[in-house]
Coordinates of C-alpha atoms in Angstrom, one line a residue:
X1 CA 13.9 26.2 22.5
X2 CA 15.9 23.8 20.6
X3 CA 18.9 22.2 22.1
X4 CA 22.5 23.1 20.3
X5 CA 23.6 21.1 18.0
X6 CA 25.5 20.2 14.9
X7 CA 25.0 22.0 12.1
X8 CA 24.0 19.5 9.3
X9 CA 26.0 19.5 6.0
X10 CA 26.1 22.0 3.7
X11 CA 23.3 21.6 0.8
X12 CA 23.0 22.5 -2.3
X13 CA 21.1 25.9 -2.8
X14 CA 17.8 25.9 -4.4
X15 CA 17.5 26.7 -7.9
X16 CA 14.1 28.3 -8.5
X17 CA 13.6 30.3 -12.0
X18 CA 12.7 33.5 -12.1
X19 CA 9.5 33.2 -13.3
X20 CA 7.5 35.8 -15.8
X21 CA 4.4 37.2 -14.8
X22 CA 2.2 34.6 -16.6
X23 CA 3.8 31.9 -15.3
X24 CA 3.6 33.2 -11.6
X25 CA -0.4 33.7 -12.5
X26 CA -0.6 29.8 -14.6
X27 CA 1.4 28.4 -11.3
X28 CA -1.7 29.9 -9.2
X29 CA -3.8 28.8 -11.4
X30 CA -2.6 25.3 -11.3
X31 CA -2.3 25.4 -7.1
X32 CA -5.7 26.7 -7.2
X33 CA -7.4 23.9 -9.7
X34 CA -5.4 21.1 -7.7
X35 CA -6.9 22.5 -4.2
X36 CA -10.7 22.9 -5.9
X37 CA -10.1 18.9 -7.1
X38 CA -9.3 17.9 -3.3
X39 CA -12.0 20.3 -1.5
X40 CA -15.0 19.6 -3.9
X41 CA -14.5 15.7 -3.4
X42 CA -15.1 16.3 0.1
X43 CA -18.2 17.9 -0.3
X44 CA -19.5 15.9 -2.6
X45 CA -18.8 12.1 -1.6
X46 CA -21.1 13.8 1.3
X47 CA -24.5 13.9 -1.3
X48 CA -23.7 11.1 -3.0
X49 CA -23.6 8.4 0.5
X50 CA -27.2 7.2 0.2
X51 CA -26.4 6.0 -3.2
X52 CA -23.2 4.6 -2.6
X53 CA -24.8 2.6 0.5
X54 CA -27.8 1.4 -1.4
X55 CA -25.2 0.2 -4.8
X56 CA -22.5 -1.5 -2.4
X57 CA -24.1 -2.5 0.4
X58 CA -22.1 -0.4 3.0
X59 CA -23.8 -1.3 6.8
X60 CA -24.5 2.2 8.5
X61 CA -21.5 2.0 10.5
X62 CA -19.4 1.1 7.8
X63 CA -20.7 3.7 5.4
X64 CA -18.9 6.6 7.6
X65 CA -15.5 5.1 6.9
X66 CA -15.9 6.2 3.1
X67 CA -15.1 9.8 4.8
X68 CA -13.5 8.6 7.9
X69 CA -11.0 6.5 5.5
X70 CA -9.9 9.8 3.5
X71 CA -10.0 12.1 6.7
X72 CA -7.6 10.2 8.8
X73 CA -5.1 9.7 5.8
X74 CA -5.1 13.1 4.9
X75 CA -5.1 15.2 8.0
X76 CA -2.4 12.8 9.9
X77 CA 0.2 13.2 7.1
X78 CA -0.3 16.7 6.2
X79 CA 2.7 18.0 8.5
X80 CA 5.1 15.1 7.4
X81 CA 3.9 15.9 3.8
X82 CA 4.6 19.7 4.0
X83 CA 8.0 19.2 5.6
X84 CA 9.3 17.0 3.0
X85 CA 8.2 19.3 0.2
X86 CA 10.7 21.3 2.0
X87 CA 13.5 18.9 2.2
X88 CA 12.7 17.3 -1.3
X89 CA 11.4 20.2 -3.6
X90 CA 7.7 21.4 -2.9
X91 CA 7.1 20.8 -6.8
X92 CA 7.6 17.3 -6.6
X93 CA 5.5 16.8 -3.4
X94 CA 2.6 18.6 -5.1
X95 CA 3.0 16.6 -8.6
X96 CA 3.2 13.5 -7.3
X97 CA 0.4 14.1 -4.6
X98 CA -2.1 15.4 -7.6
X99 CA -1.0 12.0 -9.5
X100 CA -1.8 10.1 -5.9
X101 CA -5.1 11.5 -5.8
X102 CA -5.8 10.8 -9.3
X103 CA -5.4 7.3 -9.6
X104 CA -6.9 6.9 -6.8
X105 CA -10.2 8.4 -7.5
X106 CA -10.2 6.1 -10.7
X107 CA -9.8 2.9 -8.4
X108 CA -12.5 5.0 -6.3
X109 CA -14.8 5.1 -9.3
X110 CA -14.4 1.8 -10.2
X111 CA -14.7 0.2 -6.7
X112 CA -17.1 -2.7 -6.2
X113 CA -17.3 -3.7 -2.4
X114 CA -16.8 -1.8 0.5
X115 CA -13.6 -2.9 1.0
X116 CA -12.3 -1.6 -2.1
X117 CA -13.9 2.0 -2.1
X118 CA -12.7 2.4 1.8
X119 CA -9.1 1.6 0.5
X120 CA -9.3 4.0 -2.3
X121 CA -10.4 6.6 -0.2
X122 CA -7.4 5.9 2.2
X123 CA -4.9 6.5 -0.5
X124 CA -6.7 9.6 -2.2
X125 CA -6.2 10.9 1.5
X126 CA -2.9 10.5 1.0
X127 CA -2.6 12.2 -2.5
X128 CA -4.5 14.9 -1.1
X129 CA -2.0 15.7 1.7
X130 CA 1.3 15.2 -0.5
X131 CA -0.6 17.7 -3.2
X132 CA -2.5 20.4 -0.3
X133 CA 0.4 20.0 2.0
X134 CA 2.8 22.3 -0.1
X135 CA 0.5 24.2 -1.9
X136 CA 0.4 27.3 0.1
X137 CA 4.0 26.9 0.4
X138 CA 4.9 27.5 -3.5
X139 CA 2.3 30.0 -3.5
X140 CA 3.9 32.5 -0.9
X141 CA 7.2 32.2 -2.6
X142 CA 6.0 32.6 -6.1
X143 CA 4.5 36.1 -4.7
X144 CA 6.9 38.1 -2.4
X145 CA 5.1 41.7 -2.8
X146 CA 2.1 42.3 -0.8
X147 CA -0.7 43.3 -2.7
X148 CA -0.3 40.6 -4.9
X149 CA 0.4 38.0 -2.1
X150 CA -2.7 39.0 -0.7
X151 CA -4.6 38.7 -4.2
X152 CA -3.0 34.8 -4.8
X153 CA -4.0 34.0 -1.3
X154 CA -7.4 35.5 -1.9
X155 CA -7.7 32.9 -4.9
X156 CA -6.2 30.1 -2.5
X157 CA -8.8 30.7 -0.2
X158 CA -11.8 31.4 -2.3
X159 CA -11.7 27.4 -3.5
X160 CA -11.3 26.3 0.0
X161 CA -14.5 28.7 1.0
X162 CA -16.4 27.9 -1.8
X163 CA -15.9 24.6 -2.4
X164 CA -17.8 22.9 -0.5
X165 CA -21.2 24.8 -1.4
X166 CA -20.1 23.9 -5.6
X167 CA -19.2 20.4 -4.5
X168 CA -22.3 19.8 -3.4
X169 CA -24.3 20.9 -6.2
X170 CA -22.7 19.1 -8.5
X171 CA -22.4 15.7 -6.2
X172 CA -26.2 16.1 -6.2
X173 CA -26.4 16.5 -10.2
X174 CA -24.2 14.2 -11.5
X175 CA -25.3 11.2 -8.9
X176 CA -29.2 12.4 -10.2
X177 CA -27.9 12.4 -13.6
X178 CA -25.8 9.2 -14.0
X179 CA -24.2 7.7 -11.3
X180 CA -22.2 7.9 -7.6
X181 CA -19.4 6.9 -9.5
X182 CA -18.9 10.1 -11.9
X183 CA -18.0 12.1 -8.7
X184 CA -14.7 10.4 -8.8
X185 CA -14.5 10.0 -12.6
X186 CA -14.9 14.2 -12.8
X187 CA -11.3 14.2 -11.1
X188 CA -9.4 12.4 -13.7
X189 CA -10.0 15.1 -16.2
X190 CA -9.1 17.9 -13.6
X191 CA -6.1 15.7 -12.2
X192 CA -4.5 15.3 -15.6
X193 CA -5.0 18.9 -17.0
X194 CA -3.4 20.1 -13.7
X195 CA -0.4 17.8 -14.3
X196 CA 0.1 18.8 -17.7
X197 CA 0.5 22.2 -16.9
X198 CA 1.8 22.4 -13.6
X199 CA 5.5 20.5 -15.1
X200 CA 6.2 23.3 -17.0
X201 CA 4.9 26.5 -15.3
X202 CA 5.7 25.3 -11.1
X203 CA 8.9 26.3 -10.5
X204 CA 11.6 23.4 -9.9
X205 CA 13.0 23.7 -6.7
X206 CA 15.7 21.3 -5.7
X207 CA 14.8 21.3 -1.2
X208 CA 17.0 21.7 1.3
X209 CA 17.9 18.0 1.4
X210 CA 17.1 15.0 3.7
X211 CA 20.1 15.7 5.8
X212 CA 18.3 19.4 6.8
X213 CA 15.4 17.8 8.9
X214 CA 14.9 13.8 7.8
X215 CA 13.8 12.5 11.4
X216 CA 12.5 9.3 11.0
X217 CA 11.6 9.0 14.9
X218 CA 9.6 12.5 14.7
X219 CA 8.1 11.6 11.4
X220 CA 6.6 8.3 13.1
X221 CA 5.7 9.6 16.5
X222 CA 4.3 12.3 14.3
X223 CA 2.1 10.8 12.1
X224 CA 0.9 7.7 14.8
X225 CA -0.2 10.4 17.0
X226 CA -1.9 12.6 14.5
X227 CA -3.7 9.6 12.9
X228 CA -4.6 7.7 15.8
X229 CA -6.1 11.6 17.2
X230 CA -8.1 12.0 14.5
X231 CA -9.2 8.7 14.5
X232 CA -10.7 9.0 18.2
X233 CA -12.5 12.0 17.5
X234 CA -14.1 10.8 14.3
X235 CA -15.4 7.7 16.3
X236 CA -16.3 9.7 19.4
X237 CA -20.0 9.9 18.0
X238 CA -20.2 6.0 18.2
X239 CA -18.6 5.5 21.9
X240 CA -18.9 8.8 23.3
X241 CA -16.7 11.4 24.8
X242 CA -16.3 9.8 28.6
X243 CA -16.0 6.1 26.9
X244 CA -13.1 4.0 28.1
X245 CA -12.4 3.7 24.0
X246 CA -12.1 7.5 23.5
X247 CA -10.5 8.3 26.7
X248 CA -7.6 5.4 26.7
X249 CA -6.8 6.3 22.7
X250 CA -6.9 9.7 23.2
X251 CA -4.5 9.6 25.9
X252 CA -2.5 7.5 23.7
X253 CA -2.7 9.8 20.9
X254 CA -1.7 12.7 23.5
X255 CA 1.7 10.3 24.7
X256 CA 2.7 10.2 20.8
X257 CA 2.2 13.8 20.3
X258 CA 3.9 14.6 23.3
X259 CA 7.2 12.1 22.4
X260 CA 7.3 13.7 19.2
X261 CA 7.2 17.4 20.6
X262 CA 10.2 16.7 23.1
X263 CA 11.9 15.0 21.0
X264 CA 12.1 17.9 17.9
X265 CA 13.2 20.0 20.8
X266 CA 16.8 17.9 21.2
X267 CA 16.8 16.5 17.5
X268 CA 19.7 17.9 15.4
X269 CA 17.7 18.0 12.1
X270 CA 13.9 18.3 13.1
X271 CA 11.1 17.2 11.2
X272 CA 9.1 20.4 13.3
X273 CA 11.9 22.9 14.1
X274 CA 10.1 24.7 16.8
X275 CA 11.1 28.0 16.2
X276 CA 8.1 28.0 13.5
X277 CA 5.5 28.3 16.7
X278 CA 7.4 30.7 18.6
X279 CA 6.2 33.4 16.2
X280 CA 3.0 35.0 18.2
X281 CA 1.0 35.8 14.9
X282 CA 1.4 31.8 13.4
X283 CA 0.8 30.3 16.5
X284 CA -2.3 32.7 16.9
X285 CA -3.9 32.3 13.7
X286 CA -4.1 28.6 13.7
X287 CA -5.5 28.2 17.0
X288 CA -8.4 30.8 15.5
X289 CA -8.4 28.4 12.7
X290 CA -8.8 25.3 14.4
X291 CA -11.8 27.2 16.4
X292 CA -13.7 28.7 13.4
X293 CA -13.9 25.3 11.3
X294 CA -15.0 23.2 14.3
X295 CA -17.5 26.4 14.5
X296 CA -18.0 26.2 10.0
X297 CA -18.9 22.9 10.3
X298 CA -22.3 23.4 11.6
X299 CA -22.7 25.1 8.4
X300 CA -21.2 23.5 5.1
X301 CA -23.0 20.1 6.9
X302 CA -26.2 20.8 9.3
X303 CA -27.6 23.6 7.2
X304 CA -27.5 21.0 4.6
X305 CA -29.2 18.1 6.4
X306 CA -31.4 20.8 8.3
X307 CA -32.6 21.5 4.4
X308 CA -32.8 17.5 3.2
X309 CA -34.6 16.3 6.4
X310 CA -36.5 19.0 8.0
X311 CA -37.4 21.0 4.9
X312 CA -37.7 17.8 2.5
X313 CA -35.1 19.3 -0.4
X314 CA -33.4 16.9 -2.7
X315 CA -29.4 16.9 -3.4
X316 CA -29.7 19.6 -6.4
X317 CA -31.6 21.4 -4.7
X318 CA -30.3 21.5 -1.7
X319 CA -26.7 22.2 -3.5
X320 CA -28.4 25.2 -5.5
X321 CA -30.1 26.6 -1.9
X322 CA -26.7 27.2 -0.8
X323 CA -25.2 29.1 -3.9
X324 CA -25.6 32.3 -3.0
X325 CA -23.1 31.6 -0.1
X326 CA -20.4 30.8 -2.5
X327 CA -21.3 33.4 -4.8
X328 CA -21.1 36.1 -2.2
X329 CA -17.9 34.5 -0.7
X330 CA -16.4 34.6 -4.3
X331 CA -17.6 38.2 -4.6
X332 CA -15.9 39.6 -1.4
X333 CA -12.2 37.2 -1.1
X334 CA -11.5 37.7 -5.0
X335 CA -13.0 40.9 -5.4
X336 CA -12.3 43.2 -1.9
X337 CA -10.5 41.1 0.7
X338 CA -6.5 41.6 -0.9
X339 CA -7.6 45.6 -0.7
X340 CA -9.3 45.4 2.8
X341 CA -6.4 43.5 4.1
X342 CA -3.9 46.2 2.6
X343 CA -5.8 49.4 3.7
X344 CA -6.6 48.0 7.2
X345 CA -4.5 45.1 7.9
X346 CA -5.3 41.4 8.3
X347 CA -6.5 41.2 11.8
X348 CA -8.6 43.9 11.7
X349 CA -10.1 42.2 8.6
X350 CA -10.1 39.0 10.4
X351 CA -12.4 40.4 13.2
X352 CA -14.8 41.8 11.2
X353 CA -15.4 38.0 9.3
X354 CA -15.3 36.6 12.6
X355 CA -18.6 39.1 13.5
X356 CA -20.5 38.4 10.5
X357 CA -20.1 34.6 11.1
X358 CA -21.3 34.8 14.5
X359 CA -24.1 36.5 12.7
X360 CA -24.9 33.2 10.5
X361 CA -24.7 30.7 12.9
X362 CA -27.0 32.9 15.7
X363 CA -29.6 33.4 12.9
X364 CA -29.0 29.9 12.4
X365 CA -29.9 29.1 16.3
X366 CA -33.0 31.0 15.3
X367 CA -34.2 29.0 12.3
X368 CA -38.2 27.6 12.4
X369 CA -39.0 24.0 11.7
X370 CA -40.9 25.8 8.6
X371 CA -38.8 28.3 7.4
X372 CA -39.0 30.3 4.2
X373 CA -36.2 30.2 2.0
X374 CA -36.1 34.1 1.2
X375 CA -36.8 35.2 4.8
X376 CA -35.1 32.7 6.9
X377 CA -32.3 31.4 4.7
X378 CA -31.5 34.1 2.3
X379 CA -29.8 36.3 4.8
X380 CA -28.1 33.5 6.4
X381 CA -26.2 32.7 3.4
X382 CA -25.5 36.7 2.1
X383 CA -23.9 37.0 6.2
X384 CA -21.6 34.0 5.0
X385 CA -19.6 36.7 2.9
X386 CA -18.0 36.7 6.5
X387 CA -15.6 33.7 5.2
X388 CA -14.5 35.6 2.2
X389 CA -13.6 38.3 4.7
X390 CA -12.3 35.9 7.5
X391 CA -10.4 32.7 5.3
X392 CA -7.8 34.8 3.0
X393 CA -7.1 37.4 6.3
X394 CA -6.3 34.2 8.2
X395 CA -4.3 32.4 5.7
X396 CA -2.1 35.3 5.3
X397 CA -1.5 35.9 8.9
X398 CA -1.0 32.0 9.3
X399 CA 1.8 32.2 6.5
X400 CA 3.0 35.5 7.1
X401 CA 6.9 34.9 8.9
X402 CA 7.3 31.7 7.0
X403 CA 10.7 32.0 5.6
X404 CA 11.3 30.5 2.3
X405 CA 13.0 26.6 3.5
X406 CA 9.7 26.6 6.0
X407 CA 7.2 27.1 3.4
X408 CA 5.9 23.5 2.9
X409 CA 6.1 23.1 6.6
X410 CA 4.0 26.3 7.7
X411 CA 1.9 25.0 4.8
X412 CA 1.4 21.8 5.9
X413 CA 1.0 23.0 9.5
X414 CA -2.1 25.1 8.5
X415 CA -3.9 22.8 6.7
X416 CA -3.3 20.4 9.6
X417 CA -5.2 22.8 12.3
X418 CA -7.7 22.9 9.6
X419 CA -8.3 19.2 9.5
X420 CA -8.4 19.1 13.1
X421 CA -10.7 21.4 13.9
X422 CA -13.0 19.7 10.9
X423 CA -12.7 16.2 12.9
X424 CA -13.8 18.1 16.3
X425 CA -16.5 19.7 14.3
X426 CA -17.7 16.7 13.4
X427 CA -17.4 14.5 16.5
X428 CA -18.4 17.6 19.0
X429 CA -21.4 19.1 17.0
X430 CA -23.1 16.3 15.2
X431 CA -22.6 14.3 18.6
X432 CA -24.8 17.9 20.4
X433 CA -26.9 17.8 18.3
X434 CA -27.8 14.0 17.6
X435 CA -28.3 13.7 21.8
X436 CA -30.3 16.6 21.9
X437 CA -32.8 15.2 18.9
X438 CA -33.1 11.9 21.2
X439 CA -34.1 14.3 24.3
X440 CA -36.8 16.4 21.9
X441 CA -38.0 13.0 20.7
X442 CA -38.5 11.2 23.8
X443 CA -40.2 14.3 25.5
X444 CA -42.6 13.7 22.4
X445 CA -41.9 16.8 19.9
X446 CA -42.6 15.7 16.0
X447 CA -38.9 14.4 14.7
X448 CA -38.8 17.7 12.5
X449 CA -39.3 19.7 15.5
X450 CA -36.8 17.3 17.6
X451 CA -34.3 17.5 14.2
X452 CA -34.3 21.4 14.4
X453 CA -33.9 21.3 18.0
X454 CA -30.5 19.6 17.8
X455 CA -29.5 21.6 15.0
X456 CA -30.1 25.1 16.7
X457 CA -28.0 23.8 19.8
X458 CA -25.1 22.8 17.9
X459 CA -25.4 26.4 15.7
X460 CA -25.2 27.9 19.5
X461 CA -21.9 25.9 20.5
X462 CA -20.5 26.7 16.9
X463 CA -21.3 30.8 17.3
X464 CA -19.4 29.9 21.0
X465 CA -16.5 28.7 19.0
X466 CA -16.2 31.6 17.0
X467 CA -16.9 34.2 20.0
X468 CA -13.6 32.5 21.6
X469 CA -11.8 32.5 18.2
X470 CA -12.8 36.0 18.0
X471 CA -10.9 37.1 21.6
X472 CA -8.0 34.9 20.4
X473 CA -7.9 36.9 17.5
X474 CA -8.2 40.1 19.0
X475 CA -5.6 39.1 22.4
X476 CA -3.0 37.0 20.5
X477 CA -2.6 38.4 17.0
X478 CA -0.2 41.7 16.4
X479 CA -1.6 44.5 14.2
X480 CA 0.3 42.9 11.3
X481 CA 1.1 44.4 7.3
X482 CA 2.2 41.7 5.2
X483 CA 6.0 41.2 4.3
X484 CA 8.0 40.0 1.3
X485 CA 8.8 36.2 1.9
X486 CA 12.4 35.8 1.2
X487 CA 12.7 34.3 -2.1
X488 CA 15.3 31.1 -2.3
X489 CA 18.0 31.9 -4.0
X490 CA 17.2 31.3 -8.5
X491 CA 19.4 31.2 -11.2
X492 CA 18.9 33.4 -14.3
X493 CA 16.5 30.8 -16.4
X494 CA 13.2 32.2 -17.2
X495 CA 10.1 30.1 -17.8

């Protein structure tokens, strides 16, 4: 609990417009586009790496720093980035993030060397945290009622879900079709149409001021800590988990994250006021979140290698296998999940995505080194309607007591469990499942064979994952009806 303290100075009251109906659904419109940019170049820089390599000249360890570049900038300044939206108006965070990220994925397209690309990647990490950070944040106090709460959210969560599965078909196409480089070129046009119409329709909303929560000491601990985390565990597959390199810099990383924690506890104007993880339900619903994308990992990124090296596909088609798993996740989080979540309440809906996901990733555990698409894979990605059930249940939960001037931070808060749990993902399951391919190959099994070996055990671990996430779910989270956030204070312009 925080210690008492001074109350900071007065500020001046937020003045938000009341906004008509359109504008409420252009405003989700534009959060929703600006998300869809940032997810889909995740996905697709992934399909486009052998190409990038062979035109630049990248060195196999230095190729992984085009995503490890991006994912350290982005999921270390996603708190600090959700907090100032807060304290310096959540529409200027998100405008000038979307502008960030542009710019930089023109430098991105026209990189050169390595050296160049790496450093472009860096800073559209950045603009994707400023943008992402306070995105969620607008959106739950742009819709106060419910049902239609639970409908934006669904929106929200449907381009996170199905992102990744459209980013990688068109990664696939447009690097067959022309070059790596269009896959940053196709943001410009995105980047800029979301600008133009996100000025006019987001509402402005002045923040609560520096003086509510501008710690500079928090902010640095902060951000070091997060940075030099996620940095550990995205090298972890090169040195190891019991290496003196991961062990002495993640105990480092823990120091940081510890200095920051005690100090937000004493601060007068925290950058984290703490009270934001007392709440049972937010606390809950991101530890399930950090569990079920270190589990969802195995999925948007083995099933796809399982398909290029074990079944021989090619990017496109590899992109278009795994379709109908967006499809169906479009189908059921913008078409049932806002009236499942209303009828029978978000955890409830929660539990049963968690079920069908263990579902995928146990078939998953099953899959043959020659597997046919329509009997072994079909079902696999129909069961992945579990995310369209599971992401918009969680989100709400995760946002649900955010009051309005903790918005931006819940927001950012959220989507930094989410980056976390990626990096773990990534370090704990391709690490399983790369070891595990050594110990297949060197008892003499065919490297298909060996390859589908390490992929089954690190679908096994990921179904563990979400068998844990599921009893966290079902211990931790309150029965829970979503409430009206309560909307900062407007004046009487209309937009």
């Amino acid at each position: 609990m925080s210690a008492p303290s001074a109350r900071p100075a007065p500020v001046a009251p937020s003045t938000t417009p009341v906004l008509t109906t359109r504008s409420r659904h252009l405003a989700l419109g534009v959060i929703a586009t600006g998300m869809l940019m940032i997810i889909l170049d995740g996905s697709i820089v992934t399909v486009a790496m052998p190409a990038i390599q062979n035109d630049l000249g990248f060195t196999p360890a230095g190729l992984s720093w085009v995503v490890n570049a991006y994912l350290i900038a982005f999921g270390s300044l996603l708190l600090l980035a959700g907090r100032l939206g807060d304290l310096l108006g959540r529409k200027r965070m998100f405008l000038a993030g979307t502008a960030v990220f542009t710019v930089a994925s023109l430098l991105a397209g026209l990189a050169t060397t390595p050296a160049l690309l790496i450093a472009a990647r860096f800073v559209q990490g950045i603009g994707g945290a400023m943008a992402s950070a306070v995105g969620l944040g607008i959106l739950v106090t742009l819709f106060t009622e419910p049902r239609e709460r639970a409908r934006a959210i669904a929106v929200f969560s449907f381009t996170g879900a199905a992102g990744a599965s459209i980013g990688q078909v068109l990664g696939g196409v447009l690097t067959d079709a022309l070059s790596w480089h269009w896959i940053f070129f196709i943001n410009l046009p995105i980047g800029l149409a979301a600008l133009a119409v996100a000025v006019p329709v987001l509402p402005a909303d002045r923040g609560l001021g520096l003086r509510a929560g501008a710690d500079v000491i928090g902010a640095i601990l902060v951000t070091a800590g997060l940075m030099l985390a996620i940095y550990t565990v995205v090298k972890v597959e090169e040195y190891s988990w019991t290496s003196a390199h991961t062990l002495g810099l993640g105990a480092a990383a823990a120091v940081l994250l510890g200095a920051f924690i005690a100090r937000q506890a004493g601060a007068g104007t925290p950058l984290l006021p703490l009270r934001i993880l007392r709440s049972r339900t937010v606390a809950g619903a991101n530890l399930v979140q950090l569990l079920m994308v270190a589990a969802l990992f195995s999925f948007q990124i083995l099933v796809a290698l399982y398909l290029q090296k074990v079944l021989g596909y090619g990017s496109a088609r590899t992109g278009l296998a795994m379709l109908p798993a967006a499809a169906v996740i479009g189908v059921v989080s913008l078409g049932v999940s806002a009236r499942l979540n209303a009828r029978f309440g978000e955890r409830r809906v929660l539990l049963a995505g968690l079920v069908l996901l263990v579902g995928v990733l146990g078939l998953l555990a099953r899959v043959p080194v020659h597997a046919h698409y329509l009997t072994d894979l079909l079902p696999v990605m129909l069961l992945a309607a579990g995310f369209g059930l599971a992401l918009p249940a969680l989100t709400s939960l995760g946002m649900s007591d955010a009051k309005a001037d903790d918005a931006g931070l819940a927001s950012g808060l959220f989507n930094t469990t989410q980056q976390i749990g990626m990096a773990v993902g990534i370090a704990l399951l391709s690490t399983l499942a790369a070891s595990r391919t050594d110990e297949l190959l060197a008892h003499g099994q065919s490297r298909a064979a060996a390859l589908t070996g390490g992929y089954h055990l690190a679908f096994m671990v990921g179904a563990g994952f979400l068998v844990v996430a599921f009893v966290v779910a079902l211990g931790v989270l309150r029965p829970h009806r979503p409430k009206p956030v309560a909307a900062p204070e407007r004046n009487a312009a209309t937009v």
